[in-house]
Coordinates of C-alpha atoms and ligand atoms in Angstrom, one line a residue:
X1 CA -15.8 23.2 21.1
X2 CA -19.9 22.6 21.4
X3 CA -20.7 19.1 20.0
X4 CA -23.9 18.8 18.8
X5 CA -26.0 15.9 17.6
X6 CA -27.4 15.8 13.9
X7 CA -30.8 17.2 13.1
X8 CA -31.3 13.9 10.6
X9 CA -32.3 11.0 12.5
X10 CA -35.8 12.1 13.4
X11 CA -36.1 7.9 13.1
X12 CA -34.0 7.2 16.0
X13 CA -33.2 8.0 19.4
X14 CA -30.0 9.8 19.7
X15 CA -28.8 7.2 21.9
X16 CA -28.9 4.1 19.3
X17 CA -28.3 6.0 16.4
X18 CA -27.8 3.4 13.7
X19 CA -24.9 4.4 11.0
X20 CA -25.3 3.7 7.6
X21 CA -20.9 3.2 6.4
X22 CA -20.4 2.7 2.6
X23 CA -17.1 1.3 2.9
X24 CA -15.3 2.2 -0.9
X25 CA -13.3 -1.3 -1.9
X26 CA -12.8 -4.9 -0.6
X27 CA -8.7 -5.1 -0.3
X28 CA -7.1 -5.3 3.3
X29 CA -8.7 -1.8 4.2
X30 CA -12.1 -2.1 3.5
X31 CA -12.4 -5.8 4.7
X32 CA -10.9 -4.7 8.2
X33 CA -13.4 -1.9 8.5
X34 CA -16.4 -4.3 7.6
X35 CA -15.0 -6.5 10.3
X36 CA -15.2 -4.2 12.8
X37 CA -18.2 -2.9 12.1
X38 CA -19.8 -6.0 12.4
X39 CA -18.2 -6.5 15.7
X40 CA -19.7 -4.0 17.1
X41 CA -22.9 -5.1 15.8
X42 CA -23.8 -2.5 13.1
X43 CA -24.9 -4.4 10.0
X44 CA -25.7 -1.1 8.3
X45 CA -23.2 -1.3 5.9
X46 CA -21.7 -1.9 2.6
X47 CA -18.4 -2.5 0.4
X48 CA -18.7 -1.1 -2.7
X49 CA -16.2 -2.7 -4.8
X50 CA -15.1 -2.0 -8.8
X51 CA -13.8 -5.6 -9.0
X52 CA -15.7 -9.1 -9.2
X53 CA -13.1 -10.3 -6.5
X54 CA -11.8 -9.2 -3.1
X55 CA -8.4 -8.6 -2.7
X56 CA -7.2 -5.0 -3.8
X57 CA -3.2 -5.0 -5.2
X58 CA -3.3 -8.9 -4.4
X59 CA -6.1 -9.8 -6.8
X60 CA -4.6 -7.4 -9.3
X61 CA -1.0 -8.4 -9.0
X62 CA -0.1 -11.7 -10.4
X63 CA 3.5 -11.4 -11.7
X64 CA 5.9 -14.1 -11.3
X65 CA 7.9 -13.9 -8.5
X66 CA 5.9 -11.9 -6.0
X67 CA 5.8 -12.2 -2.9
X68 CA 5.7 -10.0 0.0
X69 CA 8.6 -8.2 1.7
X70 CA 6.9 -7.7 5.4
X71 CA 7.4 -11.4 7.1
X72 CA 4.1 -13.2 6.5
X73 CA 2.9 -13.6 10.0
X74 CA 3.0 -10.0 10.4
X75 CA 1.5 -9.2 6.7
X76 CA -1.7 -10.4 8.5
X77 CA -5.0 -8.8 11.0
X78 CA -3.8 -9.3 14.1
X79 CA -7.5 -11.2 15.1
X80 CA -7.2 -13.4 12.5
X81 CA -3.9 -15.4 12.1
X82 CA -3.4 -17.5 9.3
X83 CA -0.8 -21.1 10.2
X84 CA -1.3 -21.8 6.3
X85 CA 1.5 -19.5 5.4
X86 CA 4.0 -21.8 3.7
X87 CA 7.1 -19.2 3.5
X88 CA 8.7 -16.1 5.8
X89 CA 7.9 -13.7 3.2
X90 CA 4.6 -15.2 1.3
X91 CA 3.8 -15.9 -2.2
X92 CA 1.7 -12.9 -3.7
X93 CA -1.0 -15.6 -4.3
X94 CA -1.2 -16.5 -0.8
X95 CA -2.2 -13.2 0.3
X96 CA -4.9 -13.1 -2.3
X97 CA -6.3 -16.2 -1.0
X98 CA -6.1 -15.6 2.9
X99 CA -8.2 -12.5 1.8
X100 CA -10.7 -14.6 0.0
X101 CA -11.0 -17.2 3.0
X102 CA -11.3 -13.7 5.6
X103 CA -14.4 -12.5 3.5
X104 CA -16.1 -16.2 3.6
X105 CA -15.0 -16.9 7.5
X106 CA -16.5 -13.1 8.4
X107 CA -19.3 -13.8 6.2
X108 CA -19.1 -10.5 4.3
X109 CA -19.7 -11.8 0.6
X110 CA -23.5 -10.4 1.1
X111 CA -22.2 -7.3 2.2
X112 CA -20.1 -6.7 -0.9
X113 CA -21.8 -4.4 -4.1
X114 CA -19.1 -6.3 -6.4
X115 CA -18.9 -4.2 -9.8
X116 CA -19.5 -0.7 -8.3
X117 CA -16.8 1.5 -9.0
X118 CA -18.1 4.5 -6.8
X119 CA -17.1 7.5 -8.9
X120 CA -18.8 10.5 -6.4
X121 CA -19.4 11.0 -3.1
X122 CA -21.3 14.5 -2.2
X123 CA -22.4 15.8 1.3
X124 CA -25.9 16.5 1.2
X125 CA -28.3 17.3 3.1
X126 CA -26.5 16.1 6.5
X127 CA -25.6 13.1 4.7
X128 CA -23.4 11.2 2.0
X129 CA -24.8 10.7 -1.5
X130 CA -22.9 8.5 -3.4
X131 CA -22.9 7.5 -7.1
X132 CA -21.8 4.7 -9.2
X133 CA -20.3 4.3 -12.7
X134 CA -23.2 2.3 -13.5
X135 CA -25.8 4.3 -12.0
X136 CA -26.0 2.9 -9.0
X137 CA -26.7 5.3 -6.1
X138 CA -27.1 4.8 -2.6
X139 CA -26.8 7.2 1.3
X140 CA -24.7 7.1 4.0
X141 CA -23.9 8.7 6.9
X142 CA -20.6 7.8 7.0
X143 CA -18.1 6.8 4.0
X144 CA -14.7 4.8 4.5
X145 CA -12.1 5.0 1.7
X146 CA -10.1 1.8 1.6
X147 CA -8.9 2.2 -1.6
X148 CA -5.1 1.6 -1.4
X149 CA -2.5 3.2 -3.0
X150 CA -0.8 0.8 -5.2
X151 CA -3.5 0.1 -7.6
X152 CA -3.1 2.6 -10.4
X153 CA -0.5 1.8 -12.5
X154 CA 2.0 4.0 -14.0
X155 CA 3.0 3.9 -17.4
X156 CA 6.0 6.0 -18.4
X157 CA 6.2 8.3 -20.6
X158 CA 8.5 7.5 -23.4
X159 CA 8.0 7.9 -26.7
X160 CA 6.9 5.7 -29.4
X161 CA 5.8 3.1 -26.8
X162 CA 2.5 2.2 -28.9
X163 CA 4.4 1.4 -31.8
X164 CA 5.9 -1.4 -29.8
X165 CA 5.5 -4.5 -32.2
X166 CA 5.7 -7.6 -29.1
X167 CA 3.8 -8.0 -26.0
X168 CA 3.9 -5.2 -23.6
X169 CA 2.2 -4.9 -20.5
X170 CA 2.1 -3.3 -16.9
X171 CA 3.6 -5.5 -14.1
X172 CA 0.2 -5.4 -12.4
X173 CA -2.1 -6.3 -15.0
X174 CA 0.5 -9.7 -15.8
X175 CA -0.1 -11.4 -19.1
X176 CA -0.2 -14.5 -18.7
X177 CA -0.7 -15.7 -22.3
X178 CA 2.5 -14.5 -23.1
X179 CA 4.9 -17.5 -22.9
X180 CA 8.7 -16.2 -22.0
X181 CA 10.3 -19.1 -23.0
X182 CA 12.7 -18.9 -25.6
X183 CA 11.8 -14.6 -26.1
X184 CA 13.7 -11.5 -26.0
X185 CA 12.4 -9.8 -22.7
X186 CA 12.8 -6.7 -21.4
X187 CA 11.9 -5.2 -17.7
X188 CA 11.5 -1.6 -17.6
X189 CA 11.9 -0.7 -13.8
X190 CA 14.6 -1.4 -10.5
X191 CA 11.4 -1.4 -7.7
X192 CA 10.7 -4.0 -5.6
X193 CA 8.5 -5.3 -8.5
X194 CA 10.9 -5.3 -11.5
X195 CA 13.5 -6.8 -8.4
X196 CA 11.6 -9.5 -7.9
X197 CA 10.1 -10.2 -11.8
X198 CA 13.5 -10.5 -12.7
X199 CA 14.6 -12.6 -10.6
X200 CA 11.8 -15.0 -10.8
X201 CA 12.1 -15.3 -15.0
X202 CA 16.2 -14.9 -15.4
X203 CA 17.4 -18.6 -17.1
X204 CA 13.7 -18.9 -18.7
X205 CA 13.8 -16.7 -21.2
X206 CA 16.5 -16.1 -24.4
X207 CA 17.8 -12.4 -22.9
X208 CA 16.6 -11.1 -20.6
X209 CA 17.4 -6.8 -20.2
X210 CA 16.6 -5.0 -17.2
X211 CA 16.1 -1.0 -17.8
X212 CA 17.5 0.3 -14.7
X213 CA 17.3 4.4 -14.3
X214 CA 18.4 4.4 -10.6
X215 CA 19.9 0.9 -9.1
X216 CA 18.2 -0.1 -5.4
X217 CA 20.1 -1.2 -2.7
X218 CA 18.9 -5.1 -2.3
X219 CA 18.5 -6.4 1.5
X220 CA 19.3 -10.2 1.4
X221 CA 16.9 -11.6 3.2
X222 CA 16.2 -15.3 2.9
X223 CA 13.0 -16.5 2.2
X224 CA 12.7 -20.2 3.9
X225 CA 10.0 -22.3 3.8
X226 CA 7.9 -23.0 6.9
X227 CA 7.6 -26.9 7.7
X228 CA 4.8 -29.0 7.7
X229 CA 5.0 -29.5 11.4
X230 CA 5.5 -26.1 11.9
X231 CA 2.2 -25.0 10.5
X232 CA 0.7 -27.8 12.2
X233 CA 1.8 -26.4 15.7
X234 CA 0.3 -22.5 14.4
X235 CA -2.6 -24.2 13.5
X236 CA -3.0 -26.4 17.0
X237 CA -1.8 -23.8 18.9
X238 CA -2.7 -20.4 17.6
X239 CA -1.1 -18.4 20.3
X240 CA 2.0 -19.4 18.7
X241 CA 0.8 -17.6 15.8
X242 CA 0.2 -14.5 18.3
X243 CA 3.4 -14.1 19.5
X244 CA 5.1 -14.6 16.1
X245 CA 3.1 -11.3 15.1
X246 CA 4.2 -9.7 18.2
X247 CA 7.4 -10.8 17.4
X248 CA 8.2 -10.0 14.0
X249 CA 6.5 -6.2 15.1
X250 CA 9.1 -5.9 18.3
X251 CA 11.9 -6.8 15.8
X252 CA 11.1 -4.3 12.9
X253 CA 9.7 -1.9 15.2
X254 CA 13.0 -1.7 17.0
X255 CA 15.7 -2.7 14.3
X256 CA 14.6 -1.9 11.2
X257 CA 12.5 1.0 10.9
X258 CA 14.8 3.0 13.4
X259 CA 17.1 2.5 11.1
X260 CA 15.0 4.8 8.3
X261 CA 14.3 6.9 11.3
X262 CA 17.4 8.4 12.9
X263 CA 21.1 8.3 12.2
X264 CA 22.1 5.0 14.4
X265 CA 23.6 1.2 14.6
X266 CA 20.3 0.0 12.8
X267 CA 21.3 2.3 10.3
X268 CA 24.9 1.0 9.5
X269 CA 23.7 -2.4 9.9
X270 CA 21.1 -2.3 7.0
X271 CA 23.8 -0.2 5.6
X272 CA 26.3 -2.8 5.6
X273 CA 24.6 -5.7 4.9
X274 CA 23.7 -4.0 1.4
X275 CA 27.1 -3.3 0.8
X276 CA 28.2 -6.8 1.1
X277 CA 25.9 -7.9 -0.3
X278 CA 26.1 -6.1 -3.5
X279 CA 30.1 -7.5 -2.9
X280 CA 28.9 -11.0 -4.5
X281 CA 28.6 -9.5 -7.6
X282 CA 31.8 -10.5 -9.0
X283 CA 32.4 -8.4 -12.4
X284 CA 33.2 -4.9 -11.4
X285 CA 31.6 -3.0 -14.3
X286 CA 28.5 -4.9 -13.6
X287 CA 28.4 -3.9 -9.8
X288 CA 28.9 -0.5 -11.0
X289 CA 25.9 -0.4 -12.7
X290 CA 23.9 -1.8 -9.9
X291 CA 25.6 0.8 -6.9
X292 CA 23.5 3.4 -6.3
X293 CA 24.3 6.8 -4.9
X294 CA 22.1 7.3 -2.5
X295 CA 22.0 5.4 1.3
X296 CA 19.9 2.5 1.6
X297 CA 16.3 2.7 2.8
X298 CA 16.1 5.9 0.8
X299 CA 14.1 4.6 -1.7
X300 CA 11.7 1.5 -0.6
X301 CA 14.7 -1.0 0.3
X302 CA 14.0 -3.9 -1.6
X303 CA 14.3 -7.6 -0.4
X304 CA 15.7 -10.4 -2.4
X305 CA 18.2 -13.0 -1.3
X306 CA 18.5 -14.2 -5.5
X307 CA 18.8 -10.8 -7.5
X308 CA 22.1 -10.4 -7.6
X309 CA 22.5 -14.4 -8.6
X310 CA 20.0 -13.7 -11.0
X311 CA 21.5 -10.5 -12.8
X312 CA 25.0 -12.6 -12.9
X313 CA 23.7 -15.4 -15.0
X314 CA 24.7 -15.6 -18.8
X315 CA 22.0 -13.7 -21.1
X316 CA 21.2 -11.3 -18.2
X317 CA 21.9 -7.4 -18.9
X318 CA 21.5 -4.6 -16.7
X319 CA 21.0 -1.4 -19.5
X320 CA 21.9 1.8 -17.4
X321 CA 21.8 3.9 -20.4
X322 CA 18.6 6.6 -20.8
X323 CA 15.8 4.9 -22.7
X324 CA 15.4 7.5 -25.5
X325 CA 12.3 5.9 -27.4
X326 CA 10.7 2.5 -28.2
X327 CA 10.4 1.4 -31.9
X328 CA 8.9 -1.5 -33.3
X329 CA 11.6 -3.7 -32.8
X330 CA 12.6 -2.7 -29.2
X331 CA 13.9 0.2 -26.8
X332 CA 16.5 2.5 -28.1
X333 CA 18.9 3.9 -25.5
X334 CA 20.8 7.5 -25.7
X335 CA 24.1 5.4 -26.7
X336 CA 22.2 4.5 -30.5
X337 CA 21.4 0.7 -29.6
X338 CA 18.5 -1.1 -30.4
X339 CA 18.0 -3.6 -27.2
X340 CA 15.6 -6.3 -29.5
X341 CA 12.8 -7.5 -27.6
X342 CA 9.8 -9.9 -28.3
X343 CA 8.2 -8.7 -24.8
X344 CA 8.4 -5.3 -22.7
X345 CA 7.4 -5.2 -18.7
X346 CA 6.4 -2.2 -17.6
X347 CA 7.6 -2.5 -13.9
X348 CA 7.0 1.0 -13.6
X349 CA 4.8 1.2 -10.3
X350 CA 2.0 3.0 -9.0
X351 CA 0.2 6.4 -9.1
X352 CA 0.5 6.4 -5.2
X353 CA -1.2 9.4 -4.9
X354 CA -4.7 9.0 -6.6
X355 CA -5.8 7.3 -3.2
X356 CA -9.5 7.6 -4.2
X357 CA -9.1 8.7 -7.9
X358 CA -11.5 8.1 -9.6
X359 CA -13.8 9.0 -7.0
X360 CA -14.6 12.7 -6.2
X361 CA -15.5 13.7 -3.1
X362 CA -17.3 16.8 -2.2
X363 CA -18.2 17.8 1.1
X364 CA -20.4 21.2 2.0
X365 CA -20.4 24.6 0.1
X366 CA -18.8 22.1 -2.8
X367 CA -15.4 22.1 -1.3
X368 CA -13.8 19.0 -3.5
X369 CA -11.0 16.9 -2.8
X370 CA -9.8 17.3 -6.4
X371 CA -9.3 20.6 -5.9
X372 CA -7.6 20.8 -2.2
X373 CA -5.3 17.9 -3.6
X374 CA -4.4 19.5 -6.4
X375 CA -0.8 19.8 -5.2
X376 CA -1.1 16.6 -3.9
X377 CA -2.9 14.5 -0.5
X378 CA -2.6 16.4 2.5
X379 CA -5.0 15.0 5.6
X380 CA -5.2 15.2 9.1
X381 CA -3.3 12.0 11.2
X382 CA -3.7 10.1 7.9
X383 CA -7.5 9.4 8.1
X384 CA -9.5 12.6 7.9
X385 CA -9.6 15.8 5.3
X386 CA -10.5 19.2 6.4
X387 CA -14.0 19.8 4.6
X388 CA -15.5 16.3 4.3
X389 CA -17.1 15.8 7.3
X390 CA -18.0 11.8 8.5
X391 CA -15.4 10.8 6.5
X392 CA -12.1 8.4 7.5
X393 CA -9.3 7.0 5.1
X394 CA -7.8 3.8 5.7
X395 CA -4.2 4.3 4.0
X396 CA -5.3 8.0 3.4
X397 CA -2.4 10.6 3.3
X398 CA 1.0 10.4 4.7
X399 CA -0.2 6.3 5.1
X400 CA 2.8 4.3 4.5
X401 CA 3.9 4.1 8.1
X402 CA 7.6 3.9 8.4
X403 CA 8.1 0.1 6.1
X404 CA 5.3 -1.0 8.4
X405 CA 2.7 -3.6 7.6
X406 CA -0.3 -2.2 5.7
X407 CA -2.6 -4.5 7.9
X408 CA -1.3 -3.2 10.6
X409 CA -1.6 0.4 9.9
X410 CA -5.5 -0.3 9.0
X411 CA -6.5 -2.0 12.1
X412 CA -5.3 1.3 13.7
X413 CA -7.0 3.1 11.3
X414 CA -10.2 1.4 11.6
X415 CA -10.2 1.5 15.3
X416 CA -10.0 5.2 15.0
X417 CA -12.9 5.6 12.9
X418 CA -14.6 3.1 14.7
X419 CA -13.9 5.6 17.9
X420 CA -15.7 7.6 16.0
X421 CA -18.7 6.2 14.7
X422 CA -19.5 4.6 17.9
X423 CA -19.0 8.6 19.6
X424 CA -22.0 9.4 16.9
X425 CA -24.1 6.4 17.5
X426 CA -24.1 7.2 21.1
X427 CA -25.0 10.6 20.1
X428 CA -21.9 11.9 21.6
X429 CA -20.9 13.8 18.6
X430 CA -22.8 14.7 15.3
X431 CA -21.0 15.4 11.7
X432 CA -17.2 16.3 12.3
X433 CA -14.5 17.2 10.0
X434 CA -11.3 17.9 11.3
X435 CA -10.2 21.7 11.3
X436 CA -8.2 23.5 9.0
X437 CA -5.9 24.2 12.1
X438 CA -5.1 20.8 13.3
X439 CA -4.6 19.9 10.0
X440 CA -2.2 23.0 8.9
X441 CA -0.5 21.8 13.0
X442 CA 0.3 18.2 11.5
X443 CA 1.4 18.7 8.2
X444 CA 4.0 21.5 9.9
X445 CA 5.2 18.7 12.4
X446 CA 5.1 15.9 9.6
X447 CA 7.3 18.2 7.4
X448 CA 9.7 18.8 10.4
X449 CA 10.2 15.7 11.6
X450 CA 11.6 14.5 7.8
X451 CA 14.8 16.4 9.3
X452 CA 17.5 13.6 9.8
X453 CA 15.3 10.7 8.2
X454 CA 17.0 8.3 5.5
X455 CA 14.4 9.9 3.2
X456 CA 15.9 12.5 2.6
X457 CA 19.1 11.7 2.4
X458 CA 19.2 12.2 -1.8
X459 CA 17.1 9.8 -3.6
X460 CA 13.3 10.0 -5.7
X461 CA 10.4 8.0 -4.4
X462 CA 7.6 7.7 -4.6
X463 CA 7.6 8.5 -1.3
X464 CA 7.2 12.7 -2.2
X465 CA 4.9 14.5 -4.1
X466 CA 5.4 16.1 -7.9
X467 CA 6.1 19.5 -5.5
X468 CA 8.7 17.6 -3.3
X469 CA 6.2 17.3 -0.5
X470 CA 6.3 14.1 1.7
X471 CA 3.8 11.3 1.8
X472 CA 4.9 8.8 4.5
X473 CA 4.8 8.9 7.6
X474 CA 8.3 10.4 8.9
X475 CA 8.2 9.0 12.8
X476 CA 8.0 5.4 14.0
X477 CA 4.8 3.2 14.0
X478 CA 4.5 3.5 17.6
X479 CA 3.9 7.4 17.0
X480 CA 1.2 6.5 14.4
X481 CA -0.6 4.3 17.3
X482 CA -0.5 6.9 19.6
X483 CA -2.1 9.6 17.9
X484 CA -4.7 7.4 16.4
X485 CA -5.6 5.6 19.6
X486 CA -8.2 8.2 21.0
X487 CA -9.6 10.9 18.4
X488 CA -8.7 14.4 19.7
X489 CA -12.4 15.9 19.3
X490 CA -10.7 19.6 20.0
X491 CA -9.0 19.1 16.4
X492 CA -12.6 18.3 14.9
X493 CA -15.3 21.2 14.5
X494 CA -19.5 20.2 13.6
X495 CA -20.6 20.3 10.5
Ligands
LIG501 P1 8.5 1.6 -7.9 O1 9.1 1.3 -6.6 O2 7.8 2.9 -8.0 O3 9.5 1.4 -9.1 C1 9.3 1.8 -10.4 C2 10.5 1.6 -11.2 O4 10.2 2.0 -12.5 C3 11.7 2.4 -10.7 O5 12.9 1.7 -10.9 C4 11.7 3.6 -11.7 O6 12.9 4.2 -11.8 C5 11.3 2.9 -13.0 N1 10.7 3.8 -13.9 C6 9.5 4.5 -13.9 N2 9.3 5.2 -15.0 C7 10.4 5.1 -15.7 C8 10.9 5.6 -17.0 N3 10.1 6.4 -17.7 N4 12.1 5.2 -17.5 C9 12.8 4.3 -16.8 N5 12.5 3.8 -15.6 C10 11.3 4.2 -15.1 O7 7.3 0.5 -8.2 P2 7.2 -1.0 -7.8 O8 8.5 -1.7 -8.0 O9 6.0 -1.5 -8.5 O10 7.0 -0.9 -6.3 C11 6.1 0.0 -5.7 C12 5.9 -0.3 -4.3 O11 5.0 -1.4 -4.2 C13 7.1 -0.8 -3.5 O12 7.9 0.3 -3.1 C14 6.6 -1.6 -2.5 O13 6.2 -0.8 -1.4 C15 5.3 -2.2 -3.1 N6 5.6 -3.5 -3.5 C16 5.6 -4.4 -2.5 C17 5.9 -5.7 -2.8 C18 5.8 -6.5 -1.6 O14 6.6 -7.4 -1.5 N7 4.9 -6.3 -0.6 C19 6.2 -6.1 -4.0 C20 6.2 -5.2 -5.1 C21 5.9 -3.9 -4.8 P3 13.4 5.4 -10.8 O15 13.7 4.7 -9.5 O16 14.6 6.0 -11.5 O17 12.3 6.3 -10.7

């Protein structure tokens, strides 16, 4: 394959080319990539973010009860540890704030177009045009789409929801002046969110009904806190912080997420420890409810060491029954009742595949990402899309890496189209989008390798697509590094 250099930079020597990155939002992603752009000393950049605040899904997610169900001191960049956090899994607040304390300590608040939401990128002219909602328009010759995939919320579709006479409100978008105390609530949803919502408000509110379609298998984890002398040590001795990361990786890497992988001993344990664990539910009818029929990992496992003691205590319901419509006065179930509530949560998750929507992004002869995702995301090696040349996803298609951490899938991510960048600024390369082959090669060997994977094993997530297709990554994380580690330049063509 020739490489060639782009005709556009009459203004530089090819050698020290200078790369203008518009980085698309300020969560994990896009921080990461500003990061490393500025380590390698191109200040050519900016984050265009929709928001007034960094922090993606943990800015926008302030329900009680969150916290995170990677262990914190691997929910974390790997260059910059944190000894602050004050539990093994942390507070969703937590998150939110080692984010803020990254942009300060990396200095990238300058860098940051807060209020921007960038609604159109189009190739032209050997370059990226971009627009704004507000007008604002800028260049670049390379854009970076950090725009995670658990920020647009889903609301389902039932009917008569408007007429709804109380509070209602999506999970993400928390209301805060709504007091619980003393109301009827309702939690529509059995995800990780709805898991963890409920057990947070159960005993603070007068019922409390969860409206469960399809129970979860719950992993008990515990969630300790760390000690004061223990964050003092991470904090006098950061390689201790180091090691914990490399740590908690080796452990999931090699217990956990083989288990999701292939049929095997880390299999039956996770198995098994659901199972008894959903023993300490002591009324029978009510473990019914909560069994599901699929095996656990299937759907997103979820982790709570307190639902089930939540869901046993006295004005707790679990409603199994189809939700049939919502009136005025609460949510009717296909059994006739009226379940009276003063509040609804929508715990009813994410849109996971609109990983850039609103944005449209149009690359050369008006090839548009709308259109070749109309079936859903489909990529090349989860950071590139035939068609749009000098353009890398972080968390881009087939993202979620095994149950990996999302920081740790972006620094590999970032380094790759970092690889890349630094190829062009050299001069090595000039615009590239990956081939229609190499991609058709990956998606064929992603679709394969779902053979045998707890994924599949009978359950809806929203793992697959409307058409069935799969969006995670179906091998193990160490798979994911591999591929990404150098950029295969035969599976790119010039633009
Ligand atoms: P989710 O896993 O997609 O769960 C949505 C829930 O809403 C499901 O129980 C679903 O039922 C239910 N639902 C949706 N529409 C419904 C309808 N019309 N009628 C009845 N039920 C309906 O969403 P999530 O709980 O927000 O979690 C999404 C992902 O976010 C998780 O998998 C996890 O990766 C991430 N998350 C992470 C953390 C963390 O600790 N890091 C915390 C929260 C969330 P069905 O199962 O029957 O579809």
């Amino acid at each position: 394959m020739a490489l060639t250099q782009t005709a556009d930079d009459e203004h530089e020597t090819p050698a020290t080319r200078t790369p203008r990155v518009a980085i698309i939002g300020a969560g994990v992603s896009g921080l990461c990539m500003a990061i490393k752009l500025r380590e390698a000393g191109i200040e050519t950049f900016t984050i265009y973010e929709k928001s007034d605040r960094v922090a993606g899904t943990w800015r926008d997610n302030t329900y009680p009860g969150l916290f995170c169900d990677i262990p914190s001191r691997y929910f974390q960049y790997s260059f910059a540890p944190s000894p602050d956090w004050t539990r093994v899994f942390s507070p969703g607040p937590e998150i939110g704030r080692y984010l803020e304390r990254i942009a300060d300590g990396y200095g990238l608040r300058d860098k940051i177009a807060f209020g921007h939401q960038m609604t159109e990128a189009r190739w032209t002219d050997g370059r990226w045009r971009l627009r704004s909602a507000d007008g604002h328009e800028a260049e670049a010759d390379f854009v970076v789409t950090g725009c995670g995939f658990l920020h647009q919320p889903v609301f389902p579709d039932i009917p008569g929801l408007d007429s709804f006479a109380g509070h209602t409100f999506h999970s993400s978008h928390w209301d805060h002046t709504v007091d619980l105390a003393g109301k009827r609530v309702g939690v529509l949803g059995t995800g990780s969110t709805g898991v963890q919502i409920v057990t947070a408000i159960a005993g603070g509110t007068r019922t409390l009904t969860q409206f469960t379609r399809t129970p979860q298998w719950i992993y008990p984890a515990p969630n300790p806190r760390y000690t004061r002398i223990s964050r003092a040590l991470h904090r006098r001795f950061p390689a201790l912080s180091r090691r914990a990361y490399r740590g908690y990786q080796w452990t999931l890497e090699t217990l956990l997420f083989p288990a999701l992988v292939t049929a095997g001993f880390q299999r039956t344990l996770v198995d098994l420890t659901c199972r008894l664990n959903l023993r300490t539910v002591r009324d029978p009818a009510l473990r019914a409810k909560l069994t599901p029929t699929y095996e656990a990992g299937c759907k997103r496992l979820v982790i709570s060491a307190g639902y089930y003691r939540a869901v046993q205590r006295h004005g707790v319901d679990i409603v199994r029954a189809p939700i049939v419509r919502v009136e005025p006065g609460g949510v009717v179930t296909d059994d006739g009742v009226l379940h009276e509530l003063d509040v609804l949560v929508l715990a009813s998750g994410f849109d996971t595949h609109a990983l850039v929507r609103p944005m449209e992004l149009i690359g050369p002869e008006d090839h548009r990402l709308s259109d070749a995702w109309e079936d859903g995301p489909r990529g090349y090696g989860t950071v590139a899309v035939p068609g749009l040349p000098n353009l890398f996803m972080v968390m881009g298609p087939n993202s979620p890496v095994n149950d990996s951490s999302m920081f740790n899938v972006a620094e590999t991510q970032v380094g790759y189209a970092m690889d890349m960048i630094q190829r062009w600024r050299r001069g090595e390369i000039g615009a590239m989008t990956a081939t229609r082959a190499a991609t058709d090669r990956f998606n064929r060997e992603l679709g394969d390798a779902f053979t045998g994977t707890v994924w599949v094993s009978g359950c809806d997530s929203w793992y697959f697509g409307a058409d069935g297709t799969a969006e995670i990554w179906p091998w193990l994380p160490q798979r994911h590094r591999e591929l990404l580690d150098t950029p295969v330049l035969a599976d790119y063509e010039v633009v």
